[in-house]
Backbone as a ProteinNet text record, in pm:
[ID]
protein_1_A
[PRIMARY]
MTIRSKLALTFLSILVLSGCAVGNKHNYSDATPNIKATSGSRLDVGTQDQRVYILSGDKPAAFVGLSRGGFGNPFNVETESGQALSIDFTQAVSRALSKKGVQVTEINIPIRMDQADVIKKLTQTGNKAAFISIKEWKSDTYQNTSLNYDVQVQIIDKSGKILAQKSISGTENLGGDFINPPGYAKRVIPPAFQAKLELLFSDPAIASNL
[TERTIARY]
13902.7	13895.1	14019.8	14082.7	14204.1	14172	14276.4	14258.4	14208.1	14263.1	14219.4	14070.7	14027.3	13886.5	13797.9	13843.3	13766	13754.1	13863.7	13860.7	13767.3	13772.3	13685.5	13538.8	13508.5	13371.6	13323.6	13412.9	13378.4	13350.6	13436.2	13418.8	13289.7	13259.7	13136.1	13014.8	13020.7	12910.3	12887.2	12999.3	12988.5	12923.3	12962.3	12902.2	12753.1	12714.5	12573.6	12493.6	12549	12480.2	12467.3	12571.7	12566.4	12457.5	12446.9	12342.8	12204.7	12186.9	12055.7	12014.8	12112.9	12084.9	12034.2	12046.7	12013.5	11866.5	11800.1	11665.9	11553.8	11574.3	11469.2	11358.3	11237.1	11120.7	11041.6	10983.3	10901.5	10756.2	10667.5	10524.8	10454.7	10427.6	10350.7	10205.2	10176.4	10046	9934.1	9967.2	9863	9824.7	9893.3	9868.8	9730.4	9659.6	9530.4	9531.1	9586.3	9593.6	9455.8	9449.5	9325	9318.2	9233.1	9220.5	9076.8	9061.4	8928.6	8876.5	8749.9	8690.9	8538.8	8472.7	8327.6	8268	8187.6	8124.5	8033.6	8040.7	7957	8020.6	8134.4	8202.2	8272.6	8313.1	8384.7	8522.7	8622.3	8758.8	8843.2	8918.2	9019	9151.4	9228.5	9356.4	9465.7	9573	9686.1	9816.7	9921	10053	10157.2	10245.5	10355.2	10488	10571.8	10705.1	10800.4	10849.7	10938.1	11080.9	11113.5	11248.7	11348.5	11458.5	11551.7	11610.6	11635	11696	11595	11466.2	11363.4	11350.5	11347.3	11337.2	11456	11574.6	11695.2	11705	11626.6	11634	11739.5	11805.6	11908.2	11847.9	11723.7	11653.7	11518.2	11467.9	11335.8	11224.4	11105.5	10991.9	10949.3	10985.7	10950.3	11054.6	11159.2	11266.3	11214.5	11246.5	11204.3	11317.9	11438.2	11546.8	11665	11754.5	11877.8	11890.9	11945.9	11982.4	12130	12209.5	12354.9	12409	12505.2	12569.9	12672.9	12748.4	12843.5	12953.3	12986	13088.6	13027.2	12895.6	12826.9	12784.7	12807.7	12772.6	12620.7	12565.2	12419.7	12354.7	12235.5	12152	12013.9	11951.4	11819.1	11713.3	11621.9	11499.2	11383.6	11289.7	11176.6	11044.8	10936.2	10804.1	10773.9	10710.3	10673.9	10570.5	10488.1	10385.4	10445.3	10567.6	10629.1	10582.4	10489.7	10438.1	10527.8	10509.6	10575.7	10532.8	10623.9	10590.5	10472.8	10465	10354.7	10219.3	10214	10088.6	10052.4	10150.7	10123.8	10074.9	10131.7	10083.3	9936.6	9905.5	9768.5	9670	9706.6	9615.1	9594.8	9698.9	9685.3	9587.8	9601.4	9511.5	9369.7	9359.1	9228	9155.8	9227.3	9166.7	9117.6	9202	9167	9041.1	9033.5	8918.2	8792.6	8809.3	8694.5	8634.7	8722.1	8676.8	8588.9	8610.8	8531.8	8410.9	8384.7	8267.1	8286.7	8412	8440.3	8444.6	8384.6	8391.6	8518.6	8614.5	8748.2	8772.7	8831.6	8882	9034.1	9104.2	9250.2	9298.3	9386.6	9438.8	9588	9631.1	9773.4	9842.2	9945.8	10018.1	10158.7	10191.6	10326.8	10431.9	10552.4	10653.7	10701.9	10698.7	10752.6	10643.8	10521.7	10413.8	10427.3	10415.6	10430.6	10305.2	10318.8	10213.7	10081.4	10086.4	9962.4	9887.4	9959	9894.6	9846.1	9919.5	9875.7	9740.5	9728.9	9603.4	9489.9	9520.2	9418.4	9371	9465.1	9431.1	9349.7	9386.3	9318.4	9177.5	9152.4	9022.1	8928.6	8968.6	8887.6	8754.8	8742.9	8616.4	8517.3	8564.9	8477.7	8473.8	8554.6	8560.9	8677.9	8675.7	8796	8901	9026.4	9133.8	9237.7	9298.6	9414.4	9536.2	9630.3	9751.9	9869	9930.4	10042.6	10172.2	10269.1	10400.3	10504.6	10575.7	10685	10815.6	10865.6	10990.6	11110.6	11090.2	11191.1	11123.4	11167.3	11123.4	11225.5	11304.5	11409.2	11448.3	11440.5	11493.6	11637.3	11714.7	11854.4	11884.6	11916.3	11936.5	12078	12146	12274.9	12255.2	12299.2	12259.1	12127.2	12114.5	11988.5	11919.4	11794.3	11716.7	11676.5	11707.6	11664.1	11563	11480.2	11382.5	11393	11423	11431.8	11309.7	11230.8	11104.5	11077.8	11009	10964.5	10844	10725.4	10601.1	10504.1	10430.5	10332.3	10197.9	10088.9	9956.4	9889.6	9824.8	9745.7	9602.6	9506.8	9366.4	9326.4	9277.5	9249.6	9101.3	9036.3	8895.3	8881	8756.6	8733.8	8780.4	8804	8854.6	9007.5	9071.9	9217.9	9276.9	9192.1	9240	9285.3	9399.3	9450.7	9378.5	9302.6	9224.5	9305.7	9398.2	9480.5	9601.1	9710.1	9826.6	9904.1	9973.3	10050.9	10175	10288.2	10413	10470	10531	10605.2	10741.2	10845.1	10978.4	11064.8	11167.4	11258.5	11337.9	11423.4	11498.4	11483.1	11435.1	11410.3	11494	11548.3	11614	11507	11476.9	11371.5	11423.4	11550.1	11607.9	11666.6	11702.5	11765.1	11772.4	11830.2	11846.8	11979.9	12077.4	12211.3	12210.6	12121.6	12118.8	12058.9	11947.9	11879	11826.4	11916.1	11872.6	11769.2	11783.6	11682	11543.5	11539.7	11412	11346.4	11429.3	11378.3	11318.7	11391.9	11343.6	11210.6	11199.3	11075.9	10956.6	10982.2	10874.4	10837.3	10937.5	10910.3	10874.9	10914.5	10886.7	10737.4	10661.1	10518.2	10440.7	10455.9	10384.3	10434	10563.2	10614.1	10550.6	10533.4	10465.5	10322.2	10252.4	10114.2	10106.5	10198	10199	10224.9	10312.6	10342.6	10221.1	10147.7	10026.9	9922.1	9908.9	9813.9	9852.2	9982.6	10029.7	10002.3	10026.9	10009.1	9863.8	9771.3	9629.7	9556.3	9626.2	9559.6	9551.9	9620.8	9615	9468.6	9420.4	9277.9	9231.7	9317.8	9278.4	9262.2	9344.7	9333	9207.8	9194.2	9083.2	8946.9	8935.9	8807.9	8767.5	8861.7	8832	8821.7	8821.1	8809.1	8663.8
-2014.9	-1896.4	-1891.4	-1775.3	-1759.4	-1757	-1778.1	-1774.9	-1637.2	-1531.9	-1396.9	-1377.3	-1433.5	-1421.3	-1496.4	-1614.8	-1692.8	-1620.9	-1559.1	-1485.6	-1365.1	-1297.7	-1181.3	-1222.6	-1337.7	-1386.8	-1426.9	-1491.8	-1531.2	-1409.4	-1308.2	-1186.4	-1114.6	-1112.6	-1050	-1123.7	-1256.4	-1336.7	-1307	-1290.5	-1259.8	-1124.2	-1027	-894.4	-898	-975.1	-986.7	-1049.5	-1158.6	-1225.9	-1134.4	-1054.7	-961.8	-858.3	-808.3	-711	-769.5	-894.6	-960.4	-987.5	-994.6	-1029.5	-911.2	-791.8	-670.4	-631.2	-594.8	-537.1	-634.1	-762.2	-860.5	-859.2	-887.9	-896.3	-1022.3	-1084	-1203.6	-1173.4	-1225.5	-1194.6	-1293.8	-1250.4	-1328.9	-1283	-1167.5	-1103.9	-1160.9	-1242.5	-1299.6	-1442.8	-1498.9	-1639.7	-1657.4	-1759.6	-1797.4	-1948.4	-1993.4	-2138	-2200.5	-2329.9	-2404.3	-2454.3	-2392.8	-2427.5	-2471.3	-2589.1	-2637.7	-2562.1	-2519.6	-2445.3	-2455.8	-2423.3	-2428.4	-2295.4	-2298.6	-2176.8	-2115.1	-1984.7	-1915.1	-1895.3	-1958.1	-1940	-1803.6	-1763.7	-1637.2	-1666.6	-1599	-1625.8	-1500	-1470.7	-1365.4	-1429.5	-1360	-1412.7	-1308.9	-1350.8	-1261.8	-1337.4	-1267.9	-1328.8	-1244.1	-1311.7	-1241.5	-1291.1	-1196.6	-1229.8	-1241.6	-1361.9	-1388.3	-1419	-1390.3	-1416.2	-1328.1	-1387.9	-1316	-1192.3	-1199.3	-1085.1	-973.8	-1004.6	-900.3	-834.1	-915	-862.5	-773.4	-808.7	-730.7	-603.8	-598.5	-484.3	-498.8	-614.5	-636	-641.4	-689.1	-697.1	-627.2	-571.7	-507.6	-610.8	-566.4	-657.6	-719.1	-655.5	-707.4	-807.6	-834.1	-925.7	-1068.3	-1132.3	-1271.2	-1362.6	-1307.5	-1394.4	-1320.5	-1399.1	-1346.1	-1389.4	-1300.7	-1333.3	-1300.5	-1397	-1381.7	-1348.2	-1257.2	-1218.2	-1319.9	-1283.8	-1377.5	-1423.2	-1342.1	-1380.5	-1440.6	-1463.1	-1517.2	-1411.1	-1284.4	-1175.5	-1159.4	-1151.3	-1153	-1015	-1012.7	-893.2	-931.1	-840	-866.9	-881.9	-975.4	-988.1	-951.6	-871.4	-829.6	-864.3	-848.1	-875.4	-777.6	-826.6	-739.7	-635.5	-669.3	-576.7	-459.1	-476.6	-375.6	-384.4	-475.2	-493.2	-587.2	-584.7	-684	-824.2	-919.7	-1058.1	-1107.7	-1067.3	-1111.2	-1067.6	-949.2	-902.2	-984.6	-1015.5	-1100.3	-1238.5	-1292.5	-1419.9	-1408.3	-1306.8	-1288.9	-1273	-1192.1	-1166.6	-1289.7	-1371.4	-1494.2	-1591.1	-1606.5	-1695.1	-1638.2	-1507.8	-1442.4	-1462.6	-1445.8	-1467.2	-1610.2	-1704.3	-1846.2	-1879.5	-1829.5	-1858.9	-1786.7	-1663.3	-1587.9	-1657.4	-1716.4	-1789.4	-1908	-1962	-2075.4	-2031.1	-1900.5	-1851	-1816.2	-1811.4	-1773.9	-1621.4	-1566.8	-1422.4	-1394.2	-1331.3	-1314.4	-1169.8	-1155.1	-1025.1	-1034.9	-949.2	-949.1	-864.5	-922.1	-855.8	-831.7	-708.7	-675.9	-706.9	-790.4	-830.1	-769.4	-678.2	-620.7	-728.8	-707.5	-813.1	-839.9	-741	-760.5	-780.7	-802.6	-826.1	-966.1	-977.2	-1108.7	-1193.1	-1322.5	-1420.1	-1387.6	-1347.2	-1318.2	-1202.4	-1099.6	-984.1	-1016.3	-1104	-1148	-1218	-1311.3	-1384.8	-1289.8	-1193.3	-1095.7	-1014.9	-976.1	-897.3	-979.5	-1107.4	-1193.6	-1232.4	-1232.3	-1279.2	-1165	-1041.2	-927.9	-915.4	-977.6	-971	-1078.3	-1177.9	-1287.6	-1402.7	-1394.3	-1503	-1596.2	-1712.5	-1795.2	-1725.3	-1763.7	-1697.4	-1796.9	-1766	-1839.1	-1749.7	-1795.3	-1719.5	-1788.5	-1719.1	-1774	-1711.9	-1796	-1750.1	-1784.1	-1682.5	-1705.7	-1708.3	-1827.6	-1840.6	-1834.5	-1877.7	-1865.4	-1870.6	-1783.5	-1787.5	-1710.5	-1784.4	-1718.1	-1804.4	-1747	-1815	-1770.1	-1850.7	-1817.1	-1864.9	-1770.4	-1802.1	-1769.4	-1872.1	-1851.5	-1910.7	-2031.9	-2100.6	-2173.7	-2235.1	-2296.3	-2208.1	-2238	-2165.5	-2262.3	-2225	-2303.7	-2221.7	-2290.4	-2224.5	-2285.4	-2200.3	-2241.9	-2186.9	-2273.3	-2228.1	-2296.9	-2225	-2277.4	-2192	-2246.6	-2171.4	-2253.2	-2186.2	-2253.3	-2181.7	-2257.3	-2197.9	-2257.1	-2169.9	-2211.2	-2161.9	-2248.2	-2207.4	-2184.5	-2064.5	-2021.5	-1988.1	-2036.9	-2003.7	-1867.8	-1822.2	-1686.4	-1665.3	-1776.2	-1764.8	-1764.6	-1784.6	-1787.7	-1927.3	-2029	-2167.2	-2209.9	-2279.9	-2331.2	-2461.3	-2460.3	-2577	-2675.6	-2622.7	-2707.2	-2627.3	-2698	-2629.4	-2722	-2661.6	-2737.4	-2657.1	-2724.6	-2660.9	-2734.8	-2660.1	-2718.8	-2650.5	-2726.1	-2667.9	-2753.4	-2692.6	-2766.6	-2674.2	-2735.1	-2664.1	-2741.1	-2674.8	-2741.7	-2680.3	-2767.2	-2723	-2719	-2599	-2582.2	-2588.2	-2625.7	-2632.4	-2498.9	-2487.3	-2363.6	-2348.7	-2238.5	-2203.1	-2131.5	-2190.4	-2133.7	-2000.1	-1985.6	-1863.8	-1746.8	-1770.4	-1662	-1710.5	-1730	-1779.4	-1690.2	-1556.7	-1473.3	-1484.5	-1493.5	-1509.8	-1641.9	-1746	-1877.7	-1871.4	-1806.6	-1795.3	-1721	-1618.3	-1539	-1623.1	-1724.2	-1811.8	-1918	-1973.7	-2091.6	-2058.9	-1942.1	-1910	-1890.8	-1815.2	-1798.9	-1930.1	-2025.6	-2152.1	-2232.2	-2218.1	-2286.3	-2228	-2097.2	-2029.4	-2079.7	-2087.4	-2134.8	-2279.1	-2361.6	-2503	-2518.8	-2435.3	-2445.6	-2405.3	-2304.3	-2266	-2376.7	-2439	-2549.7	-2665.3	-2694.4	-2801	-2766.8	-2641.9	-2597.7	-2611.6	-2575	-2573.7	-2703.7	-2800	-2925	-3025.2	-2999	-3087.8	-3103	-3225.1	-3246.3	-3165.7	-3154.5	-3081.6	-2932.7	-2879.7	-2739.7	-2721.5	-2804.6	-2791.2	-2802.1	-2889.2	-2910.3	-2792.2	-2702.4	-2587	-2456.5	-2466.3	-2346	-2322.4
-8558.3	-8471.3	-8383.3	-8377.5	-8298.5	-8150	-8068.2	-7923.4	-7880.4	-7945.6	-7911.1	-7941.4	-8054.1	-8091.7	-7993.5	-7952	-7855.7	-7722.6	-7678	-7552.1	-7561.4	-7676.5	-7696.4	-7694.5	-7760.1	-7763.7	-7624.7	-7549.3	-7412.6	-7326.2	-7338.3	-7259.3	-7297.2	-7428.4	-7474.3	-7419.4	-7417.6	-7363.9	-7216.4	-7142.4	-7000	-6979.5	-7063.4	-7053.7	-7084.2	-7186.1	-7222.9	-7109.8	-7051.7	-6941.9	-6820.5	-6795.3	-6682.5	-6704.1	-6828	-6860	-6845.2	-6888.7	-6879.8	-6735.8	-6646.4	-6507.1	-6425.9	-6479.7	-6404.7	-6423.8	-6314.8	-6322.5	-6354.5	-6328.3	-6359.7	-6255	-6301.5	-6214.2	-6249.4	-6149	-6169.4	-6135.5	-6217.2	-6204.9	-6112.4	-5991.4	-5895.3	-5890.5	-5946.9	-5925.8	-6012.4	-6112.8	-6199	-6161.3	-6063.1	-6027.7	-5966.5	-6012.9	-5953.6	-5933.5	-5821.3	-5796.3	-5780.9	-5802.8	-5785.2	-5640.8	-5560.9	-5419	-5390.1	-5330.5	-5295.2	-5173.9	-5181.5	-5070.8	-5077.3	-4967.5	-4960.2	-5003.5	-5106.9	-5157.4	-5051.2	-5037.2	-4941.6	-4805.7	-4782.5	-4654.1	-4650.4	-4531.2	-4512.9	-4454.6	-4505.8	-4459.4	-4470.6	-4365.5	-4371.3	-4412.9	-4493.9	-4541.3	-4517.1	-4453.8	-4430.8	-4441.9	-4485.6	-4502.2	-4430.1	-4359.3	-4293.1	-4350.1	-4390.9	-4441.4	-4323.9	-4300.1	-4186.5	-4231.4	-4357.6	-4406.5	-4331.5	-4287.8	-4198.9	-4265.9	-4397	-4465.5	-4493.2	-4483.2	-4489.5	-4353.1	-4247.3	-4111.5	-4076.9	-4128.2	-4098.7	-4182.6	-4290.2	-4380.3	-4488	-4493.7	-4596.1	-4736.6	-4746.3	-4874.7	-4862	-4972.3	-4968.6	-4965.3	-4924.6	-4910.7	-5042.7	-5155.8	-5287.9	-5340.8	-5263.7	-5306.6	-5321.4	-5435.7	-5457	-5501.8	-5521.8	-5562.3	-5620.7	-5681	-5738.6	-5884.1	-5964.8	-6102.3	-6116	-6160.3	-6158.8	-6297.9	-6299.3	-6423.9	-6467.6	-6570.4	-6630.1	-6537	-6437.7	-6340.5	-6214.1	-6215.4	-6098.8	-5999.8	-6035	-5943.8	-5935.9	-5813.3	-5796.2	-5805.6	-5866.2	-5871.2	-5818.9	-5745.4	-5688.5	-5796.9	-5775	-5853.9	-5760.8	-5809.8	-5727.9	-5796.3	-5724.8	-5781.2	-5894.4	-5998	-6110	-6068.3	-5971.5	-5923.4	-5847.5	-5797.3	-5712.4	-5567.8	-5540.7	-5406	-5326.3	-5196	-5110.8	-5153.1	-5142.5	-5178	-5094.6	-4969.9	-4883.1	-4938.4	-4998	-5056.5	-5179.2	-5263.3	-5379.7	-5336.4	-5227.9	-5173.2	-5133	-5053.7	-5004.6	-5119.3	-5217.8	-5328.9	-5416.2	-5433	-5511.4	-5443.9	-5312.7	-5237.9	-5238	-5221.7	-5222	-5354.6	-5466.4	-5598.6	-5613	-5569.2	-5582.4	-5502.9	-5380.2	-5295.1	-5344.1	-5387.8	-5439.8	-5561.5	-5641.8	-5761.4	-5722.5	-5601.7	-5553.2	-5470.6	-5467	-5398.5	-5252.5	-5208	-5069.9	-5060.1	-4954.2	-4929.3	-4849.3	-4914.5	-4857.6	-4815.6	-4698.6	-4654.2	-4643.2	-4714.8	-4710.5	-4593	-4513.2	-4393.6	-4411.2	-4393	-4402.4	-4269.2	-4273.3	-4152.3	-4155.8	-4064.9	-4059.4	-4034.4	-4084.4	-4077.2	-3934.3	-3848.5	-3713.7	-3607.4	-3648	-3551.9	-3491.7	-3357.9	-3295	-3315.2	-3287.4	-3318.4	-3250.5	-3124.6	-3051.4	-3115.8	-3156.1	-3218.9	-3360.1	-3429.1	-3561.2	-3551.1	-3457	-3439	-3401.6	-3315.8	-3276.2	-3397.2	-3481.6	-3600.5	-3699.5	-3714.7	-3811.1	-3766.9	-3637.2	-3587.3	-3546.3	-3571.8	-3525.7	-3600.1	-3718	-3792.9	-3749.6	-3674	-3632.9	-3731.9	-3837.1	-3935.7	-3905.8	-3965.6	-3967.6	-4053.4	-4034.4	-4108.6	-4156.2	-4269.7	-4320.2	-4302.5	-4219.9	-4191.8	-4259.5	-4356.4	-4433.1	-4383.1	-4351.9	-4306.3	-4412.7	-4461	-4556.4	-4477	-4450	-4376	-4471.1	-4594.6	-4699.9	-4835.5	-4923.5	-5063.4	-5145.3	-5223.9	-5301.9	-5420.7	-5538	-5656.3	-5676.9	-5748	-5776.6	-5918.4	-6006.8	-6147.8	-6191	-6243.2	-6311.6	-6450.3	-6473.1	-6596.1	-6572.4	-6454.9	-6413.6	-6310.9	-6284.3	-6183.4	-6072.9	-5949.4	-5834.2	-5754.2	-5678.8	-5591.9	-5453.2	-5356	-5216.3	-5144.3	-5082.3	-5023.3	-4889.1	-4802.5	-4673.4	-4633.7	-4651.7	-4632.7	-4548.4	-4462.7	-4376.2	-4385.3	-4377.5	-4363	-4239.6	-4162.8	-4046.8	-4066.1	-4038.4	-4038.4	-3893	-3865.2	-3728.1	-3714.4	-3608.2	-3590	-3522.4	-3504.3	-3455.1	-3311.1	-3238.2	-3101.3	-3096.1	-3212.2	-3217.4	-3213.2	-3207.2	-3205.5	-3344	-3349.5	-3476.7	-3509.4	-3617.7	-3658	-3741.6	-3820.3	-3907.7	-3952.3	-3983.5	-4037.9	-4130.3	-4224	-4322.5	-4359.7	-4368	-4410	-4530.4	-4618.8	-4729.9	-4736.9	-4768.6	-4778.1	-4870.1	-4924.7	-5009.6	-5100.7	-5179.8	-5283	-5412.3	-5517.1	-5644.5	-5755.5	-5839.8	-5962.1	-6071	-6120.9	-6220.5	-6363.2	-6378.3	-6512.7	-6554.2	-6682.4	-6725.4	-6875.6	-6914.8	-7055.5	-7067.4	-7134.8	-7143.7	-7217.4	-7314.9	-7396.3	-7319.9	-7248.1	-7178.1	-7043.2	-6946.9	-6815.6	-6746.2	-6746.3	-6679.8	-6744.1	-6878.3	-6947.1	-6912	-6900.2	-6860.4	-6719.3	-6627.5	-6489.6	-6484.1	-6565.1	-6566.1	-6610.8	-6694.7	-6741.4	-6638.6	-6569.9	-6486.4	-6341.6	-6293	-6152.9	-6124.8	-6206.7	-6176.3	-6165.1	-6259.6	-6241.1	-6121.2	-6087.1	-5968.1	-5842.6	-5839.1	-5727.9	-5713.8	-5825.5	-5823.5	-5775	-5822.5	-5782.8	-5633.7	-5578.5	-5435.4	-5351.1	-5393.8	-5320.7	-5327.2	-5443.2	-5456.3	-5365.8	-5358.6	-5270.3	-5124	-5087	-4949	-4904.1	-4991.3	-4954.5	-4988	-5048.1	-5086	-4971.5	-4862.2	-4745.8	-4701.9	-4680.3	-4646.6	-4524	-4421.7	-4301.7	-4331.5	-4422.4	-4461	-4546.4	-4649	-4743.3	-4674.6	-4574.3	-4508.3	-4419.5	-4392.6	-4308.6	-4386.8	-4518.2	-4601.3	-4641.5
[MASK]
++++++++++++++++++++++++++++++++++++++++++++++++++++++++++++++++++++++++++++++++++++++++++++++++++++++++++++++++++++++++++++++++++++++++++++++++++++++++++++++++++++++++++++++++++++++++++++++++++++++++++++++++++

């Protein structure tokens, strides 16, 4: 193969990768994590997106990460549901708890609501509540896919007292696929999301209050 042919092939590969990087969506809406809970209990569940680029308006509420083209240029990845990531979080936890016999009420938490008002909103039904804070959640796909996360859950009683809380954070390399990195990311991100929720809610102090 001539040098010209090699350059043409390389350029074509970059164009293909750039095309594959555009318009990707990740499916968070089908996740049903395994969460231990007491059947028959009642719980309100709400999630607040506290990511700085969401609060600033730089990214939409459905933003979940980046997919990079052949030159490393980033394109937004959003939820497949089209919903805000916070809603997909709430619904995933709600499904998991409902499966265990918990009566769940989903509470919508605005992104700019302060902590005192959040607690007031979560406790207005008289039930205990699980309040999930997304401080960071972003995947980044080039040849490999990484996941940067920082999420907290607080269990709050009907008086607003925090009964238990758990935080998880980190950056993980989820591996990759040189031929189709965006397709690989689409496969590995949903189970990683489910695993992180299971880890978050598996803390004994959290589980005993569900």
